[in-house]
Coordinates of C-alpha atoms in Angstrom, one line a residue:
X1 CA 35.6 9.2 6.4
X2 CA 33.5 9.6 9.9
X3 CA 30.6 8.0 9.9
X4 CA 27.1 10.4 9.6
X5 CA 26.1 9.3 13.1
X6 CA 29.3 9.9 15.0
X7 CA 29.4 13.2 13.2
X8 CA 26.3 14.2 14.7
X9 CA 26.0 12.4 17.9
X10 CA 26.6 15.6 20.0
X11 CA 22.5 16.0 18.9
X12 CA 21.9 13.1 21.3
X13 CA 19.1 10.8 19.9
X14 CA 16.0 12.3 21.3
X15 CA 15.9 16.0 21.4
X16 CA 13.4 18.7 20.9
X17 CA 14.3 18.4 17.0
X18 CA 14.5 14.9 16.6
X19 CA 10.9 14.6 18.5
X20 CA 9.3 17.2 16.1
X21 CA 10.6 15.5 12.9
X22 CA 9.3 12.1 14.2
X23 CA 5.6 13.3 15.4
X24 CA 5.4 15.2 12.1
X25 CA 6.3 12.6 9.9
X26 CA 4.4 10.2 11.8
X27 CA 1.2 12.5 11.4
X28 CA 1.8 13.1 7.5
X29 CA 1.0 9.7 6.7
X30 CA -2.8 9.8 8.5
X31 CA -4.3 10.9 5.1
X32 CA -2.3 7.5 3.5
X33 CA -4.0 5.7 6.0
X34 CA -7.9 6.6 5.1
X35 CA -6.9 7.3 1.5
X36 CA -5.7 4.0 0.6
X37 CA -8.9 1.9 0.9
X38 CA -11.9 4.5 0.3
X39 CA -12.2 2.7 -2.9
X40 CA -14.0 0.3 -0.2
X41 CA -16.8 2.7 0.3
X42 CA -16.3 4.8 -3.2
X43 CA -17.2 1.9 -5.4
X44 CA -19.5 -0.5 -3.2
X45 CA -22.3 -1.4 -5.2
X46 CA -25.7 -0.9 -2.6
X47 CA -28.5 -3.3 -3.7
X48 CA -30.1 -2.4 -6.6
X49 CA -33.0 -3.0 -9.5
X50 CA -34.2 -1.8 -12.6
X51 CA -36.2 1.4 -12.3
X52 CA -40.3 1.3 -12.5
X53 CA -40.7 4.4 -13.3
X54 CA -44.3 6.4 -12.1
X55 CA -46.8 4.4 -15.0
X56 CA -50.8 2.8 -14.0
X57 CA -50.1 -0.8 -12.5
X58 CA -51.9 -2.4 -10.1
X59 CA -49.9 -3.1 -6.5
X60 CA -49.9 -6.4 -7.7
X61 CA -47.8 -6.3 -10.7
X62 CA -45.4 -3.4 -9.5
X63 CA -44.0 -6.0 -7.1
X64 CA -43.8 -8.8 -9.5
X65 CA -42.5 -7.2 -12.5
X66 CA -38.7 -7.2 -11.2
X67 CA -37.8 -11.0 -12.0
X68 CA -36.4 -13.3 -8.9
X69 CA -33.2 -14.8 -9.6
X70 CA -31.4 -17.5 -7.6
X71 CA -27.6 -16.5 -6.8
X72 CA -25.2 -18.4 -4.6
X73 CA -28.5 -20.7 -3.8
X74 CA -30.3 -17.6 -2.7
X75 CA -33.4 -15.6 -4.3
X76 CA -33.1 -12.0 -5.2
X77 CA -34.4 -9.6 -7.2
X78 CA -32.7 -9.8 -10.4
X79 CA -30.6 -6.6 -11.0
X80 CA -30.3 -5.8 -14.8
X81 CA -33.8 -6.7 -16.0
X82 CA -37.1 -6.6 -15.5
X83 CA -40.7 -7.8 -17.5
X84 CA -41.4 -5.6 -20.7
X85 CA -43.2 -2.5 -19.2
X86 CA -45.4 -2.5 -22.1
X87 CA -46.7 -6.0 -21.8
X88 CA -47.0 -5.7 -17.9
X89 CA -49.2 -2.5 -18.4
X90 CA -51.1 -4.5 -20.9
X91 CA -51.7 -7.4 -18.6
X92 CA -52.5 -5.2 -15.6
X93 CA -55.5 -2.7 -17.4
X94 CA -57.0 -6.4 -18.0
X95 CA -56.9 -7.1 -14.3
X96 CA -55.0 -10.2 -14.7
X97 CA -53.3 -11.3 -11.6
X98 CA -49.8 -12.5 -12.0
X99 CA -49.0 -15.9 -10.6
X100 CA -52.2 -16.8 -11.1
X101 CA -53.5 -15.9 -14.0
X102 CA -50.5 -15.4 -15.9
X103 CA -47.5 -17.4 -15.8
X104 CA -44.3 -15.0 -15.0
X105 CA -41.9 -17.6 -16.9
X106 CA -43.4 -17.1 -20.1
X107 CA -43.3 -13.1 -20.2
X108 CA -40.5 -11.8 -22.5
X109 CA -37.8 -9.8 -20.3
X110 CA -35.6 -6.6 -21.1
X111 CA -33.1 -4.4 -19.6
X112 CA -32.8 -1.5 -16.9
X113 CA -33.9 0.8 -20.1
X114 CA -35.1 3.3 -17.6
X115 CA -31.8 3.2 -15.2
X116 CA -31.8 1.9 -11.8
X117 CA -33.1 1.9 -8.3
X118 CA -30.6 1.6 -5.3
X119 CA -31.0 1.0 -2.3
X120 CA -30.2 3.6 0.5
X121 CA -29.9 1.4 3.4
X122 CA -26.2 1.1 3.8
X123 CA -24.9 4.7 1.8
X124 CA -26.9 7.6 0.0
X125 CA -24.4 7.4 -2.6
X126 CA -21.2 5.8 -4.0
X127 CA -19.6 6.4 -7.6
X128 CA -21.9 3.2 -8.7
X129 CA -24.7 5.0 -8.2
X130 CA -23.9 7.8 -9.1
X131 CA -22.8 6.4 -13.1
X132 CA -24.2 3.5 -12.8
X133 CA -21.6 1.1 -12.8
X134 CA -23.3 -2.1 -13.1
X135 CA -25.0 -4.8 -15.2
X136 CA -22.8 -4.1 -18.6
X137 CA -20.9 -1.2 -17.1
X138 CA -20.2 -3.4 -14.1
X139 CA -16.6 -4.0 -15.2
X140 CA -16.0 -0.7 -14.3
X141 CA -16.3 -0.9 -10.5
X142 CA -13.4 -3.0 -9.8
X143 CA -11.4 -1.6 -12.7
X144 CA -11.7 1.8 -10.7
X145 CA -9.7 0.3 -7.8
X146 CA -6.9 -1.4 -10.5
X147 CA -6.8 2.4 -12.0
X148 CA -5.9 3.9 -8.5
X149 CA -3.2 1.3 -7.8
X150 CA -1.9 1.3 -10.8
X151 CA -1.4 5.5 -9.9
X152 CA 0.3 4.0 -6.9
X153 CA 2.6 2.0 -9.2
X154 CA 3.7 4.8 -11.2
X155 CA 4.1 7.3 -7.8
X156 CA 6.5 4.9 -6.8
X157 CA 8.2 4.0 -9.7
X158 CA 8.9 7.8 -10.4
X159 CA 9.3 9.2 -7.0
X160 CA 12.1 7.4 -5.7
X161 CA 14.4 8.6 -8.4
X162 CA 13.0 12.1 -8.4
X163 CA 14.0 12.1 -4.6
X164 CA 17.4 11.0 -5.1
X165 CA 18.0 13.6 -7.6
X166 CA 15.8 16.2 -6.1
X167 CA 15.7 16.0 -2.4
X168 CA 13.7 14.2 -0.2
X169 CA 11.6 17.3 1.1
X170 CA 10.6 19.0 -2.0
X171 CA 8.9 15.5 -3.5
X172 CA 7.9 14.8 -0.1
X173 CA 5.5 18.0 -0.4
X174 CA 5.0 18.2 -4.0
X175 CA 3.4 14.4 -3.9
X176 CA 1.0 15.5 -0.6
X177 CA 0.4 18.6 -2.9
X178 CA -0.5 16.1 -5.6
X179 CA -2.1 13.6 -3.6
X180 CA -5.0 16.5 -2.1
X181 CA -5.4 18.3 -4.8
X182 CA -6.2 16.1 -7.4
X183 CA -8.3 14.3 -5.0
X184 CA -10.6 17.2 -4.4
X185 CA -11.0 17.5 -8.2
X186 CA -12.8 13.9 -8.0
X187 CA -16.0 15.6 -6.1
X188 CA -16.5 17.7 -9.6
X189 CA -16.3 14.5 -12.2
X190 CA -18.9 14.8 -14.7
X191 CA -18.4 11.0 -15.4
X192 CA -16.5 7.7 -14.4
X193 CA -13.8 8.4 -17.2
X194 CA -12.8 11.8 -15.1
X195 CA -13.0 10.3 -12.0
X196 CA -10.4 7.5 -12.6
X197 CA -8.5 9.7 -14.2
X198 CA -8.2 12.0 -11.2
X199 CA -7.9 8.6 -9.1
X200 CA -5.4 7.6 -11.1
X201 CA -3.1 11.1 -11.0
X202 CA -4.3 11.3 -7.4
X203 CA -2.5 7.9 -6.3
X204 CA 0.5 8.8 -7.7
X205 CA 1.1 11.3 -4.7
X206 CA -0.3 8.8 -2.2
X207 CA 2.6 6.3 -1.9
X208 CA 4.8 9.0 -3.5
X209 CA 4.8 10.9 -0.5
X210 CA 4.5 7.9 2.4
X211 CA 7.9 6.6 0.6
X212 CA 10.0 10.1 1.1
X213 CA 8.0 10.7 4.3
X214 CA 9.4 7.3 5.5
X215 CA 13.2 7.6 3.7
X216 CA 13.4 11.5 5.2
X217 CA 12.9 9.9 9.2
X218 CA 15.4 7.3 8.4
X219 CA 18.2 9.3 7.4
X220 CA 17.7 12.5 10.0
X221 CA 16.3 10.2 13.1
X222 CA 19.1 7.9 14.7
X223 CA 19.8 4.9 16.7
X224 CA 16.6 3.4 18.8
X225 CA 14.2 6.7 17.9
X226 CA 15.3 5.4 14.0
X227 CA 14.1 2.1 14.1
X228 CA 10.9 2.7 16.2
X229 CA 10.0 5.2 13.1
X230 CA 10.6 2.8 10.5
X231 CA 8.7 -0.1 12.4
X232 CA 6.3 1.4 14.3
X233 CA 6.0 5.4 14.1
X234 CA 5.1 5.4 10.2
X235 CA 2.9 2.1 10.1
X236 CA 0.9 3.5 13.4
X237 CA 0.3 6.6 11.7
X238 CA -1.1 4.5 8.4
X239 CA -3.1 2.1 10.5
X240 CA -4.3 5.0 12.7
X241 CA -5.2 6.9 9.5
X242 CA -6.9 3.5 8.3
X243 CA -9.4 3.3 11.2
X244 CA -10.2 6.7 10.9
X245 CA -11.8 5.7 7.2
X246 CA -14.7 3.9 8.2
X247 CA -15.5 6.4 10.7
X248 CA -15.7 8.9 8.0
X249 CA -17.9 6.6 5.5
X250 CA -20.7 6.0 8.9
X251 CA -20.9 9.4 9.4
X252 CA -20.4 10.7 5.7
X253 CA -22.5 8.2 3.6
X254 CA -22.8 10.1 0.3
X255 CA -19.3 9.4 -1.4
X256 CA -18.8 13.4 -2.3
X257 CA -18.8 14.2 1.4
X258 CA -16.2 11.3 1.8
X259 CA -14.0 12.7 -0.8
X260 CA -13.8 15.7 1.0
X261 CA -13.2 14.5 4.6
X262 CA -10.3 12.3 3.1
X263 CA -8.6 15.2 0.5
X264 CA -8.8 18.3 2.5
X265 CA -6.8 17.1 5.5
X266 CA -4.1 18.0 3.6
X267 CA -4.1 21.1 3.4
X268 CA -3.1 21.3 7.3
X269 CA 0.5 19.9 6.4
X270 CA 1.5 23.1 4.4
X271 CA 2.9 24.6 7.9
X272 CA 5.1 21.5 7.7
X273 CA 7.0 23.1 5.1
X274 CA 8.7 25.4 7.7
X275 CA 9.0 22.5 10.6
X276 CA 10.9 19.3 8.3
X277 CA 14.3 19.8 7.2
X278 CA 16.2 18.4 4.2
X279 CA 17.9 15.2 4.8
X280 CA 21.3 16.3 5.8
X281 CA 22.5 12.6 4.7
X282 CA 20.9 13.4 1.5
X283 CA 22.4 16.9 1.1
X284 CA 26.5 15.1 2.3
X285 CA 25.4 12.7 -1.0
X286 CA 25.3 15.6 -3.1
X287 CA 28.5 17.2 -1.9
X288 CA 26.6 20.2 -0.5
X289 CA 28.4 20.3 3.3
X290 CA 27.6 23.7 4.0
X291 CA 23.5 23.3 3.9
X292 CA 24.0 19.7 6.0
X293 CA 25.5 21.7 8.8
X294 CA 23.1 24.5 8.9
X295 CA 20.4 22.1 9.9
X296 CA 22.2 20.1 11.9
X297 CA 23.2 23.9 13.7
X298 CA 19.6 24.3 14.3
X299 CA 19.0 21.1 15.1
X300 CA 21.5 21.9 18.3
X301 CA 19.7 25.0 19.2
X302 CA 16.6 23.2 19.3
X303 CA 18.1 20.4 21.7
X304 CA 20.5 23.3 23.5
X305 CA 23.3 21.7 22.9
X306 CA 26.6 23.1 21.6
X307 CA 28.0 22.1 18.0
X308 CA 31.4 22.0 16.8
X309 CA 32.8 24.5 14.9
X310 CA 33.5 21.9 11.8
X311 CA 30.3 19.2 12.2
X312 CA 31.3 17.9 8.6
X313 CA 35.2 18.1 8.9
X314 CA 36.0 15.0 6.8
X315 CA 33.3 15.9 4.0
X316 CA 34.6 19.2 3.6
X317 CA 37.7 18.1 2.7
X318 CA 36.2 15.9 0.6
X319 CA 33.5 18.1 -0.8
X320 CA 35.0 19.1 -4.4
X321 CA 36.1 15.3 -5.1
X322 CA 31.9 14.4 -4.1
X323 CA 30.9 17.1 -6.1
X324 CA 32.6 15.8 -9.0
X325 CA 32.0 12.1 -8.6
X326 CA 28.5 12.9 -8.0
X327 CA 27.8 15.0 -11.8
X328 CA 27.0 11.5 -12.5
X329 CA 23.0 11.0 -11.8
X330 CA 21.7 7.7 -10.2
X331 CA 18.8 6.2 -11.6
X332 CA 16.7 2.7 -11.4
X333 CA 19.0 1.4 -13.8
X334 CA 22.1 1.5 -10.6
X335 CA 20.0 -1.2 -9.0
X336 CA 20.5 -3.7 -11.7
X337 CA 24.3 -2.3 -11.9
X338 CA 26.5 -5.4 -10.5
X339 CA 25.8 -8.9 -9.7
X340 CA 25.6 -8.0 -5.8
X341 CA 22.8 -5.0 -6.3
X342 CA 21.4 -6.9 -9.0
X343 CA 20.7 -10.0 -7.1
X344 CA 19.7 -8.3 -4.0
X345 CA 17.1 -6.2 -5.7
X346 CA 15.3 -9.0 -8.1
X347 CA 14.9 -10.8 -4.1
X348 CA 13.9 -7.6 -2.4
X349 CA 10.9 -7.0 -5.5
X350 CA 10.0 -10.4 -5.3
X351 CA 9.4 -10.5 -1.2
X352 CA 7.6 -7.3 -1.6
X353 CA 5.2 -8.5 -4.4
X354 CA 4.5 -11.8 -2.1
X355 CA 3.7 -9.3 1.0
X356 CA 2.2 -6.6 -1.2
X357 CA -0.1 -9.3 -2.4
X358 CA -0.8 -10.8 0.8
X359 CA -1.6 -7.8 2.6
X360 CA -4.2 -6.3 -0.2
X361 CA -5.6 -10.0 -1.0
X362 CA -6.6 -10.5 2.8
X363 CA -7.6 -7.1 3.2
X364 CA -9.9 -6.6 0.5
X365 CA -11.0 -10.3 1.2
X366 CA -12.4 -8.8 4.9
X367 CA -15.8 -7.5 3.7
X368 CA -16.8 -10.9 4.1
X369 CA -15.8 -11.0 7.9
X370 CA -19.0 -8.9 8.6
X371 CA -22.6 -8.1 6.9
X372 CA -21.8 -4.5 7.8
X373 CA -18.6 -3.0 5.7
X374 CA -18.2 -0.6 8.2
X375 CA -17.2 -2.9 11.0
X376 CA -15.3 -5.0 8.3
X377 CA -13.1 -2.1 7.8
X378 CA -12.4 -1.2 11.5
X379 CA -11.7 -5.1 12.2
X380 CA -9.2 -5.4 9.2
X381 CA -7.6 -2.0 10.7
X382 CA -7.1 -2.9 13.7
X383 CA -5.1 -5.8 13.6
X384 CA -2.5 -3.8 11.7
X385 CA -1.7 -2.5 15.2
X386 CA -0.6 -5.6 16.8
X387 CA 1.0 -6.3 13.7
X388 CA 3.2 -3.4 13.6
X389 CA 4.4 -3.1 17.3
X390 CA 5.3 -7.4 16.1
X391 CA 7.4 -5.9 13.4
X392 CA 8.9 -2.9 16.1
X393 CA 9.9 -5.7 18.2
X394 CA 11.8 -7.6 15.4
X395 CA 13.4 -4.9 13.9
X396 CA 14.6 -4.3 17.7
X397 CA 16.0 -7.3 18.9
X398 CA 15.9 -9.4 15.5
X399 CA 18.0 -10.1 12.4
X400 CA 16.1 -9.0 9.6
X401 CA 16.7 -12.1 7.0
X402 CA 15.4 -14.3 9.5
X403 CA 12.5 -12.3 10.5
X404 CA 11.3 -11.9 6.9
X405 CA 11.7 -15.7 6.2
X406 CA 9.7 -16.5 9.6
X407 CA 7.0 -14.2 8.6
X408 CA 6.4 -15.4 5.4
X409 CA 6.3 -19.2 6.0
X410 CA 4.4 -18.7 9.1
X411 CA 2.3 -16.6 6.7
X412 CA 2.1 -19.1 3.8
X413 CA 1.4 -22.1 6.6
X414 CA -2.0 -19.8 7.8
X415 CA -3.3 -19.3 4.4
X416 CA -2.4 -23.2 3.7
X417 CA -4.5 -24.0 7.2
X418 CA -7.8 -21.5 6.6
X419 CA -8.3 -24.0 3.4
X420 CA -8.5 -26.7 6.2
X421 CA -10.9 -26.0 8.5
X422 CA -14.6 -27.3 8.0
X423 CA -17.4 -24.4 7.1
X424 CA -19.2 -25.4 10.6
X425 CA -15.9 -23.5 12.1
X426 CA -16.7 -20.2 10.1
X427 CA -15.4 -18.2 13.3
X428 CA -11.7 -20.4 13.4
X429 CA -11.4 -19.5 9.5
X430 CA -11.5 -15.7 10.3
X431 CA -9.9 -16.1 13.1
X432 CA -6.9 -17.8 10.8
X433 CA -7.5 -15.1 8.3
X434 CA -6.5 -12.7 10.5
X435 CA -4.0 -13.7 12.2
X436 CA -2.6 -14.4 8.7
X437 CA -2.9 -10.9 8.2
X438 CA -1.4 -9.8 10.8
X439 CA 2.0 -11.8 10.0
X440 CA 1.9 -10.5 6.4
X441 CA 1.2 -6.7 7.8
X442 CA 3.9 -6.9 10.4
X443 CA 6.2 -8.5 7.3
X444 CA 5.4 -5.1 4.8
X445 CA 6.5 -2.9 8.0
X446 CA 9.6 -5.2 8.0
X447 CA 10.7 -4.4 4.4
X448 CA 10.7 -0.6 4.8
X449 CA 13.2 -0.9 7.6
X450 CA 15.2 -4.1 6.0
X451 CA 15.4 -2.1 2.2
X452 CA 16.7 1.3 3.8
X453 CA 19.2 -0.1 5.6
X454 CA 20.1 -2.5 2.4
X455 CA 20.7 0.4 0.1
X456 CA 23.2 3.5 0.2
X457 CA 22.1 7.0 0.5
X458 CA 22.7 7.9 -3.5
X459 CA 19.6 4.7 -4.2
X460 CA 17.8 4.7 -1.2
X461 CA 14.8 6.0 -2.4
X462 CA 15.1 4.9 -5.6
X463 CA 15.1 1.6 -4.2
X464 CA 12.3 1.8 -2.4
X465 CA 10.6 3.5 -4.2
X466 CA 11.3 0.7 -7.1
X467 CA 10.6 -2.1 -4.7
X468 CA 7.0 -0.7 -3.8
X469 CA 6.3 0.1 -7.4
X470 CA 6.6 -3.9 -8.1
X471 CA 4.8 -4.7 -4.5
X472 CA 1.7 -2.7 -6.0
X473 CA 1.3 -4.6 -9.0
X474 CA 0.5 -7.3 -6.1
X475 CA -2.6 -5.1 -5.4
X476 CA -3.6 -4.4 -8.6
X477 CA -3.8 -8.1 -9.0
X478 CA -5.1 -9.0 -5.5
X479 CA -9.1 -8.1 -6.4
X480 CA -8.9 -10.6 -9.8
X481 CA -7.2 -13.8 -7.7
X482 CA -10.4 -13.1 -5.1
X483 CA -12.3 -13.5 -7.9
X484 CA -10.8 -17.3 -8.6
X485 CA -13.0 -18.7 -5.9
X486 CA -15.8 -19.3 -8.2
X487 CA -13.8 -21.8 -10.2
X488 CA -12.3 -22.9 -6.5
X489 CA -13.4 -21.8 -3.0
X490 CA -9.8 -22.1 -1.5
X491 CA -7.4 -21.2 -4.7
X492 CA -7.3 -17.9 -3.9
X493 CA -5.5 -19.0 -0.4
X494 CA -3.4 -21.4 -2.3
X495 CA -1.9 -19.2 -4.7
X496 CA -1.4 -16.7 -2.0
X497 CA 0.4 -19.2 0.3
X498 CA 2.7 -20.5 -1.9
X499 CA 3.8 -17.5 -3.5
X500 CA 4.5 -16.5 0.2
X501 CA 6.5 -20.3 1.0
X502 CA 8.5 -19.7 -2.4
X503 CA 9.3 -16.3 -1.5
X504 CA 10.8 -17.1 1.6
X505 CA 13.0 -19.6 0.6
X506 CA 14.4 -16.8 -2.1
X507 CA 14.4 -14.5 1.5
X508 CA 17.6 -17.0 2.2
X509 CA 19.7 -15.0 -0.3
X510 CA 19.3 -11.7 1.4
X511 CA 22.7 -10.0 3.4
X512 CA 22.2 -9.4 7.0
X513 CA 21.9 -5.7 8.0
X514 CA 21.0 -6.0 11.9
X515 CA 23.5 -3.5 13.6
X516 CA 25.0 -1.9 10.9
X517 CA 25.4 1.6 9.8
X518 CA 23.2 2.6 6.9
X519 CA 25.5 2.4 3.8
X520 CA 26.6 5.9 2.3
X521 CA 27.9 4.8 -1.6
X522 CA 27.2 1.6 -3.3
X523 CA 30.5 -0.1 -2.2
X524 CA 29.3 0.1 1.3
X525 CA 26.4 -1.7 0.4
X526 CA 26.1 -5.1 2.2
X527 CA 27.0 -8.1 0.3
X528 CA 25.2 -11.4 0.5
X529 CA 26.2 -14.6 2.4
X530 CA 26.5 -17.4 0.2
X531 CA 24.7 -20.6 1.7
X532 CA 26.8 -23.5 0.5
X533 CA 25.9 -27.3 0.6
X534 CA 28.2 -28.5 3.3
X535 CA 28.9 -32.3 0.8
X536 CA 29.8 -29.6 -1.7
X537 CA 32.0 -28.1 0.4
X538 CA 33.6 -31.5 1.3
X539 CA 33.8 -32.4 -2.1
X540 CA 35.9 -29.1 -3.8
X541 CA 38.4 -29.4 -0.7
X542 CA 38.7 -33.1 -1.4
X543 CA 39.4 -32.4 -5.7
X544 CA 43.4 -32.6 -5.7
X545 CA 42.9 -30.5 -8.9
X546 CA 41.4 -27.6 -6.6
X547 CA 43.8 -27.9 -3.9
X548 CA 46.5 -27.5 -6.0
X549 CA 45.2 -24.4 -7.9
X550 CA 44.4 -22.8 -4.5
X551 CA 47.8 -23.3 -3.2
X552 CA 49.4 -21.5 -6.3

């Protein structure tokens, strides 16, 4: 049967139509960009104290009856309790003085019974203040982030296979549709439990929608214009998006007003509907021949160029037999199917959890690069630039098993070296930090191309779609490792490098698909190279039993 690309390379690969589908792809994934860390900004705690509320004390005793408390070898106000109001009231109608005639250590304490005071300094509002997520409800402000990752999880897990069955454009839509919505409901939550749930439903859109938006420019674009989407187009558009967010959160401190500015946008992709096509490749998968080649016919209008009068010959003739041979539904369980799909796929999860975990573990881990979160954010953001033309140029000129192996044990080697260097170097740390993230950032672009070009038409987006539902159980775990630096400053960097070092040497396993055609059916599917000992080699070819068996 022809190939998909020969079939259509009368389009050229850079017309009118080919340069619309890329710039409009490229922009859908802008609201991915500043949707996928507000949690940042949503659920920052601003400083904050038990509430005094408007009772007789003297000046005196209003500033001492918040406790101090030393934390990380610093003083601070303590932030879930305060002296009994009623003994402080007491003590202040007498006109003692505290610290001098009363001794603060020996007054009795209790909680933030009349709610607390937070600072305005840094935000007007986040969701902690607003249902005031801390002291014993404080579990609640990093669970919110888990809760909208693990929507992410599900988006993927679900969305990949309702692509392949589906189409590519009509989840590609319904997700954004999804994604905004739901998202604008969040402004209205009367409490927490609403608002994660919305988060979580939300989420499910967000990586939903970047997966088909990615898959769909894979399978229309072709040749050089194909891989500079995969590597470069889409992750610009994310890492574009992703500097736009802390724009939003100076400008928009009260976390209402940042819902808004990153749900609406949405809405200005519904024109899209009439401007992407279906993936032709997807629609020659599903034996319907006659709808590929009307939008590959207006594809040649919009690059005035002539098409043949049979674009499709071979899958016409084919058509009834695909139709029939394609009754029978592919699903997540294909992937797991036979030993050469099977293997490939537990690798492919396992490098995308090590990247996925990378990439949110050193991303979230940047608010410490900066007292300000807002310049945190921008500086984490933009090293995902540099990091995705890196990954451009790989994808170019590079074989993908052996860029994916260099990027994670050049990765794993950073994380191993921040550990290293002495606290008087603070800036060499970050500097080490980042450059760390910008090998595991340009590695997650990397796995987007490498997985599409892995896996036929009939599981592509099942398969990615399965291999980022596993990569985002990395960042559902990435804010609880952070938390093991208070048993161990550096284990958090351990753990990350040597899941990074052991994924790599399971990269090894992978087949080779640099300058290859995308694979149609499964038995196109690359296969991998076995890497053989070469004294086992020596050693079968010198067994007299072996060579006799191989010469009957």
């Amino acid at each position: 049967m022809k190939d998909y690309e020969d079939s259509v390379a009368f389009l050229g690969q850079w017309g009118r139509f080919q340069q619309v589908v890329f710039f409009l792809l490229c922009a859908s994934i802008l609201p991915n960009g500043f949707g996928s860390f507000s949690v940042v900004f949503l659920t920052d705690a601003p400083h904050h104290h038990c509430l005094v509320p408007e009772v007789n004390l003297t000046k005196d005793w209003r500033d001492a009856i918040i406790p101090i408390e030393v934390v990380n070898g610093k003083q601070q106000l303590s932030r879930c309790s305060r002296f009994r109001l009623d003994v402080v009231r007491n003590l202040s109608a007498r006109g003692f003085i505290p610290g001098r005639d009363v001794n603060l250590t020996d007054l009795e304490q209790e909680g933030c019974v009349d709610g607390w005071s937070y600072s305005r300094d840094v935000y007007q509002s986040t969701i902690v203040s607003e249902f005031d997520l801390v002291c014993r409800e404080q579990w609640k402000q990093p669970f919110t982030s888990t809760v909208y990752y693990l929507g992410v999880l599900v988006g993927a897990f679900f969305s990949g296979q309702l692509s392949d069955r589906f189409g590519r454009k009509p989840v590609f839509f319904a997700t954004m549709a999804l994604q905004t919505i739901f998202a604008f409901f969040q402004v209205f939550s009367p409490s927490w439990l609403a608002f994660a749930i919305l988060s979580f439903i939300s989420s499910m859109g967000h990586i939903s929608n970047y997966v088909s938006a990615f898959v769909l420019g894979n399978e229309i674009l072709t040749g050089k214009p194909k891989v500079l989407f995969s590597s470069l187009g889409v992750c610009l558009g994310f890492a574009f998006g992703y500097m736009m967010l802390p724009l939003f959160a100076y400008f928009l401190r009260d976390w209402k007003s940042l819902v808004l500015a990153v749900s609406l946008p949405g809405l200005l992709y519904i024109p899209l509907w009439w401007l992407i096509p279906e993936s032709p490749r997807w629609l020659l998968s599903q034996g319907r021949v006659e709808e590929a080649e009307n939008i590959v016919r207006k594809a040649a209008k919009w690059n005035k160029v002539d098409a043949p009068l049979v674009i499709f010959e071979d899958y016409s003739i084919h058509a009834d037999e695909s139709k029939t041979h394609l009754k029978q539904q592919h699903n997540v369980f294909d992937l797991l199917r036979t030993e050469n799909i099977r293997n490939t796929t537990l690798i492919m999860c396992l490098v995308w959890f090590s990247m996925n975990i990378g990439y949110y573990g050193l991303s979230l881990n940047t608010s410490q690069l900066h007292a300000n979160p807002y310049i945190s954010c921008f500086i984490s953001a933009a090293v995902e630039v540099p990091a995705y033309t890196t990954s451009w140029l790989a994808l170019q000129y590079l074989p993908r098993r052996l860029s994916v192996v260099s990027v994670l044990l050049l990765g794993g080697l950073l994380l191993f070296f921040v550990q290293l260097v002495p606290e008087s170097l603070s800036e060499l740390a970050v500097a080490l930090e980042m450059l760390g993230k910008l090998v595991i950032t340009s590695g997650t672009s990397l796995m987007h191309g490498y997985t599409a070009e892995l896996y036929p038409t009939v599981l592509r987006n099942t398969a990615t779609g399965t291999c980022g539902g596993v990569a985002k159980v990395g960042s559902c775990i990435a804010p609880f490792l952070l938390q093991l630096r208070g048993y161990f400053m550096a284990l958090p960097h351990i753990v990350l490098g040597t899941v990074s070092v052991v994924s790599a040497f399971a990269a090894l396993f992978l087949p080779e698909s640099y300058g290859r055609p995308l694979p149609e059916t499964i038995e196109q599917m690359p296969k991998r190279e076995s890497l053989k000992c070469p004294f086992c080699t020596r050693r079968e070819h010198s067994n007299p039993k072996v060579l006799f068996e191989r010469q009957l």
